[in-house]
Short mmCIF file of C-alpha atoms in Angstrom, two decimals:
data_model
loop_
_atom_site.label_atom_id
_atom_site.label_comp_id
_atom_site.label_asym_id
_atom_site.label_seq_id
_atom_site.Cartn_x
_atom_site.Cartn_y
_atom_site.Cartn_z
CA UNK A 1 86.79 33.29 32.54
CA UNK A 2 90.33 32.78 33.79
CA UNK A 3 91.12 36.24 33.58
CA UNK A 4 87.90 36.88 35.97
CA UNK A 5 88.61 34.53 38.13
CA UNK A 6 92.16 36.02 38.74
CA UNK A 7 91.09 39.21 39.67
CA UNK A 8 88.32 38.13 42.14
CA UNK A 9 91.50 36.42 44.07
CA UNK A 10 93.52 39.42 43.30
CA UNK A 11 91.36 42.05 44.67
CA UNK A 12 90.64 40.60 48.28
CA UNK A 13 94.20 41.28 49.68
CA UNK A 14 94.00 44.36 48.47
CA UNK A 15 90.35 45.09 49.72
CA UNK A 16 92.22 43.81 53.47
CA UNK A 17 94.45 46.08 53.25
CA UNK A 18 92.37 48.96 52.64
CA UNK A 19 90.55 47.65 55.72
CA UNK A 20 93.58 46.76 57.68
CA UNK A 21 95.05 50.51 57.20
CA UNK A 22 91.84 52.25 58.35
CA UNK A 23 91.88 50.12 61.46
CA UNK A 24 95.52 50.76 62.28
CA UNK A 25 94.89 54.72 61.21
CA UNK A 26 92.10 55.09 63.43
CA UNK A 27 93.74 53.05 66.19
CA UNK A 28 97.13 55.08 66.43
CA UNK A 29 95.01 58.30 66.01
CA UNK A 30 93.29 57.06 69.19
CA UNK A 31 96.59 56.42 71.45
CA UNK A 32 98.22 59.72 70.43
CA UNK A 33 95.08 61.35 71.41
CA UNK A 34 94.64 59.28 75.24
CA UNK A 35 98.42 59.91 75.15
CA UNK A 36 98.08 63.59 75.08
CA UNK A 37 95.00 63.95 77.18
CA UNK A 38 96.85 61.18 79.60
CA UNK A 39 94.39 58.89 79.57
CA UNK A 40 94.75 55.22 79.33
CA UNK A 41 93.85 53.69 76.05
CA UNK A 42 91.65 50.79 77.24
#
């Protein structure tokens, strides 16, 4: 049960991260394109 429990607390940061790095992919992928089109981002 301990072993269970471990990796349910293990695997959230992880999960964030996956989260955190599509965010931040899409995001920059954004600016470079308003950059090139000269655009403002927001």
């Amino acid at each position: 049960m301990t072993i269970a429990l471990t990796i349910y607390f293990l695997v959230w940061p992880v999960i964030v991260a996956g989260v955190l790095f599509v965010i931040c992919r899409a995001f920059f992928r954004e600016m470079r394109e308003a950059k090139r089109e000269g655009r403002p981002i927001i």
